[in-house]
Amino acid sequence: MTTLAAHRRVPPLGGLNTTLLGLELRRLLRNRRTMIITLVMPVVFFLIFGLNPSYSGESAGNGNVSAYVMISMALYGAMIATTSGGAMVSVERASGWSRQLRLTPLSPGVYILVKVLVAMTLGLAAVGVVYLVGAFTSVHMDTSLWFTTALITWLGSAVFAAFGLFMGYLLPSENVMQILGPGLAVLGFAGGLFMPLQDGSVWASIAQFMPTYGLSQLVHAPLTGDAMQWTWAVNVAVWLAIFVGGAVWRFQRDTERV
């Protein structure tokens, strides 16, 4: 007996297409609270803390303190953006949308890939907005560093796209962003994103184990002129592996219940 499943054809690329990407992106953009937190709040923080005349013009390696704060706020915005994009799976699971998608030829891997691509697109917008505002203020750093630091910030935020996916499958939809929002702020402080860590301090030792630490060091190093350390890359790689592994694990558990 021939079943419907036997006749269902798998589309090219597992169902990945620009229409699906556009739909997912529009769904995210319609969330006004997410847009405000992602695109507006980091800019406001930059204007408050990055343009303080008492220290903003001081040297910070290959630029000034305003540039240091701008990079920090861009990374923070990208973290919020990519986490929010990944965590959308929680709402979709609760509404039954993800279950409906599994009845289509769309492959599970492509579904996850679409979430990551949408999250990274929003992360790119977050970085771009902060850098655009910085370009019209007192930010000063070498010309090449504008591109270098922005690229590292954006690519590095993929760690938090995976984090958002993991949390989206782990936490209930009604609580996911209420938990993740303050949680990202805590991780930012704990990892030294908002202020330089004092070498040799207890807090600096603890910060090295935070998922924000390695990324924060990598994005600021081109500006400050600090020598790149392999431990920073290891920190990023380990946390990325943890979050990706957690997301895959929870996704498989979720699929088994369908």
PDB file of N, CA and C in Angstrom, residues 133-174:
ATOM      1  N   VAL A 133      25.402  55.039  14.320  1.00  0.00           N
ATOM      2  CA  VAL A 133      25.300  56.137  15.280  1.00  0.00           C
ATOM      3  C   VAL A 133      26.698  56.557  15.728  1.00  0.00           C
ATOM      4  N   GLY A 134      27.574  55.588  15.965  1.00  0.00           N
ATOM      5  CA  GLY A 134      28.935  55.902  16.383  1.00  0.00           C
ATOM      6  C   GLY A 134      29.697  56.715  15.357  1.00  0.00           C
ATOM      7  N   ALA A 135      29.415  56.462  14.087  1.00  0.00           N
ATOM      8  CA  ALA A 135      30.119  57.173  13.014  1.00  0.00           C
ATOM      9  C   ALA A 135      29.801  58.662  12.999  1.00  0.00           C
ATOM     10  N   PHE A 136      28.662  59.045  13.565  1.00  0.00           N
ATOM     11  CA  PHE A 136      28.263  60.454  13.572  1.00  0.00           C
ATOM     12  C   PHE A 136      28.500  61.110  14.933  1.00  0.00           C
ATOM     13  N   THR A 137      29.246  60.436  15.796  1.00  0.00           N
ATOM     14  CA  THR A 137      29.546  61.009  17.109  1.00  0.00           C
ATOM     15  C   THR A 137      31.060  61.129  17.258  1.00  0.00           C
ATOM     16  N   SER A 138      31.529  61.084  18.491  1.00  0.00           N
ATOM     17  CA  SER A 138      32.951  61.318  18.759  1.00  0.00           C
ATOM     18  C   SER A 138      33.794  60.057  18.721  1.00  0.00           C
ATOM     19  N   VAL A 139      33.262  58.973  18.185  1.00  0.00           N
ATOM     20  CA  VAL A 139      34.032  57.727  18.096  1.00  0.00           C
ATOM     21  C   VAL A 139      35.217  57.921  17.159  1.00  0.00           C
ATOM     22  N   HIS A 140      36.373  57.473  17.610  1.00  0.00           N
ATOM     23  CA  HIS A 140      37.583  57.559  16.788  1.00  0.00           C
ATOM     24  C   HIS A 140      38.358  56.260  16.913  1.00  0.00           C
ATOM     25  N   MET A 141      38.652  55.626  15.771  1.00  0.00           N
ATOM     26  CA  MET A 141      39.563  54.488  15.716  1.00  0.00           C
ATOM     27  C   MET A 141      40.042  54.339  14.281  1.00  0.00           C
ATOM     28  N   ASP A 142      41.110  53.579  14.096  1.00  0.00           N
ATOM     29  CA  ASP A 142      41.677  53.406  12.762  1.00  0.00           C
ATOM     30  C   ASP A 142      40.603  52.935  11.791  1.00  0.00           C
ATOM     31  N   THR A 143      40.670  53.399  10.568  1.00  0.00           N
ATOM     32  CA  THR A 143      39.629  53.125   9.575  1.00  0.00           C
ATOM     33  C   THR A 143      39.375  51.635   9.385  1.00  0.00           C
ATOM     34  N   SER A 144      40.423  50.835   9.299  1.00  0.00           N
ATOM     35  CA  SER A 144      40.259  49.396   9.059  1.00  0.00           C
ATOM     36  C   SER A 144      39.543  48.701  10.210  1.00  0.00           C
ATOM     37  N   LEU A 145      39.629  49.276  11.412  1.00  0.00           N
ATOM     38  CA  LEU A 145      39.036  48.633  12.582  1.00  0.00           C
ATOM     39  C   LEU A 145      37.515  48.715  12.577  1.00  0.00           C
ATOM     40  N   TRP A 146      36.961  49.671  11.863  1.00  0.00           N
ATOM     41  CA  TRP A 146      35.502  49.735  11.773  1.00  0.00           C
ATOM     42  C   TRP A 146      34.961  48.449  11.163  1.00  0.00           C
ATOM     43  N   PHE A 147      35.595  47.987  10.110  1.00  0.00           N
ATOM     44  CA  PHE A 147      35.155  46.759   9.453  1.00  0.00           C
ATOM     45  C   PHE A 147      35.550  45.533  10.267  1.00  0.00           C
ATOM     46  N   THR A 148      36.788  45.497  10.743  1.00  0.00           N
ATOM     47  CA  THR A 148      37.291  44.316  11.453  1.00  0.00           C
ATOM     48  C   THR A 148      36.488  44.021  12.713  1.00  0.00           C
ATOM     49  N   THR A 149      36.310  45.033  13.546  1.00  0.00           N
ATOM     50  CA  THR A 149      35.590  44.816  14.802  1.00  0.00           C
ATOM     51  C   THR A 149      34.111  44.502  14.561  1.00  0.00           C
ATOM     52  N   ALA A 150      33.512  45.127  13.555  1.00  0.00           N
ATOM     53  CA  ALA A 150      32.104  44.846  13.249  1.00  0.00           C
ATOM     54  C   ALA A 150      31.936  43.408  12.773  1.00  0.00           C
ATOM     55  N   LEU A 151      32.862  42.935  11.944  1.00  0.00           N
ATOM     56  CA  LEU A 151      32.779  41.568  11.420  1.00  0.00           C
ATOM     57  C   LEU A 151      32.949  40.544  12.537  1.00  0.00           C
ATOM     58  N   ILE A 152      33.933  40.752  13.401  1.00  0.00           N
ATOM     59  CA  ILE A 152      34.147  39.824  14.519  1.00  0.00           C
ATOM     60  C   ILE A 152      32.931  39.816  15.432  1.00  0.00           C
ATOM     61  N   THR A 153      32.382  40.998  15.690  1.00  0.00           N
ATOM     62  CA  THR A 153      31.210  41.098  16.551  1.00  0.00           C
ATOM     63  C   THR A 153      30.041  40.324  15.972  1.00  0.00           C
ATOM     64  N   TRP A 154      29.796  40.506  14.693  1.00  0.00           N
ATOM     65  CA  TRP A 154      28.650  39.845  14.065  1.00  0.00           C
ATOM     66  C   TRP A 154      28.829  38.328  14.000  1.00  0.00           C
ATOM     67  N   LEU A 155      29.981  37.881  13.509  1.00  0.00           N
ATOM     68  CA  LEU A 155      30.218  36.445  13.401  1.00  0.00           C
ATOM     69  C   LEU A 155      30.223  35.782  14.778  1.00  0.00           C
ATOM     70  N   GLY A 156      30.811  36.456  15.741  1.00  0.00           N
ATOM     71  CA  GLY A 156      30.868  35.886  17.091  1.00  0.00           C
ATOM     72  C   GLY A 156      29.510  35.747  17.742  1.00  0.00           C
ATOM     73  N   SER A 157      28.554  36.588  17.334  1.00  0.00           N
ATOM     74  CA  SER A 157      27.227  36.513  17.936  1.00  0.00           C
ATOM     75  C   SER A 157      26.487  35.233  17.579  1.00  0.00           C
ATOM     76  N   ALA A 158      27.054  34.425  16.656  1.00  0.00           N
ATOM     77  CA  ALA A 158      26.466  33.123  16.343  1.00  0.00           C
ATOM     78  C   ALA A 158      26.405  32.237  17.587  1.00  0.00           C
ATOM     79  N   VAL A 159      27.311  32.466  18.521  1.00  0.00           N
ATOM     80  CA  VAL A 159      27.279  31.720  19.786  1.00  0.00           C
ATOM     81  C   VAL A 159      25.929  31.907  20.470  1.00  0.00           C
ATOM     82  N   PHE A 160      25.415  33.121  20.410  1.00  0.00           N
ATOM     83  CA  PHE A 160      24.166  33.409  21.113  1.00  0.00           C
ATOM     84  C   PHE A 160      22.936  33.065  20.281  1.00  0.00           C
ATOM     85  N   ALA A 161      23.108  32.898  18.970  1.00  0.00           N
ATOM     86  CA  ALA A 161      22.023  32.325  18.171  1.00  0.00           C
ATOM     87  C   ALA A 161      21.794  30.879  18.618  1.00  0.00           C
ATOM     88  N   ALA A 162      22.891  30.153  18.825  1.00  0.00           N
ATOM     89  CA  ALA A 162      22.794  28.781  19.335  1.00  0.00           C
ATOM     90  C   ALA A 162      22.252  28.775  20.759  1.00  0.00           C
ATOM     91  N   PHE A 163      22.676  29.738  21.555  1.00  0.00           N
ATOM     92  CA  PHE A 163      22.173  29.863  22.929  1.00  0.00           C
ATOM     93  C   PHE A 163      20.663  30.076  22.933  1.00  0.00           C
ATOM     94  N   GLY A 164      20.183  30.962  22.041  1.00  0.00           N
ATOM     95  CA  GLY A 164      18.753  31.216  21.959  1.00  0.00           C
ATOM     96  C   GLY A 164      17.972  29.978  21.563  1.00  0.00           C
ATOM     97  N   LEU A 165      18.495  29.221  20.592  1.00  0.00           N
ATOM     98  CA  LEU A 165      17.839  27.978  20.190  1.00  0.00           C
ATOM     99  C   LEU A 165      17.756  26.992  21.352  1.00  0.00           C
ATOM    100  N   PHE A 166      18.867  26.848  22.056  1.00  0.00           N
ATOM    101  CA  PHE A 166      18.913  25.945  23.200  1.00  0.00           C
ATOM    102  C   PHE A 166      17.875  26.342  24.243  1.00  0.00           C
ATOM    103  N   MET A 167      17.852  27.617  24.585  1.00  0.00           N
ATOM    104  CA  MET A 167      16.906  28.085  25.586  1.00  0.00           C
ATOM    105  C   MET A 167      15.462  28.018  25.074  1.00  0.00           C
ATOM    106  N   GLY A 168      15.281  28.219  23.760  1.00  0.00           N
ATOM    107  CA  GLY A 168      13.952  28.153  23.175  1.00  0.00           C
ATOM    108  C   GLY A 168      13.338  26.783  23.296  1.00  0.00           C
ATOM    109  N   TYR A 169      14.170  25.748  23.220  1.00  0.00           N
ATOM    110  CA  TYR A 169      13.687  24.378  23.386  1.00  0.00           C
ATOM    111  C   TYR A 169      13.642  23.954  24.845  1.00  0.00           C
ATOM    112  N   LEU A 170      14.324  24.705  25.707  1.00  0.00           N
ATOM    113  CA  LEU A 170      14.435  24.305  27.107  1.00  0.00           C
ATOM    114  C   LEU A 170      13.417  24.998  28.004  1.00  0.00           C
ATOM    115  N   LEU A 171      13.093  26.265  27.693  1.00  0.00           N
ATOM    116  CA  LEU A 171      12.239  27.067  28.565  1.00  0.00           C
ATOM    117  C   LEU A 171      10.838  27.220  27.981  1.00  0.00           C
ATOM    118  N   PRO A 172       9.840  27.415  28.835  1.00  0.00           N
ATOM    119  CA  PRO A 172       8.474  27.653  28.354  1.00  0.00           C
ATOM    120  C   PRO A 172       8.360  28.993  27.660  1.00  0.00           C
ATOM    121  N   SER A 173       7.469  29.081  26.678  1.00  0.00           N
ATOM    122  CA  SER A 173       7.369  30.270  25.846  1.00  0.00           C
ATOM    123  C   SER A 173       7.006  31.523  26.624  1.00  0.00           C
ATOM    124  N   GLU A 174       6.175  31.380  27.660  1.00  0.00           N
ATOM    125  CA  GLU A 174       5.718  32.561  28.384  1.00  0.00           C
ATOM    126  C   GLU A 174       6.812  33.174  29.253  1.00  0.00           C
TER     127      GLU A 174
END
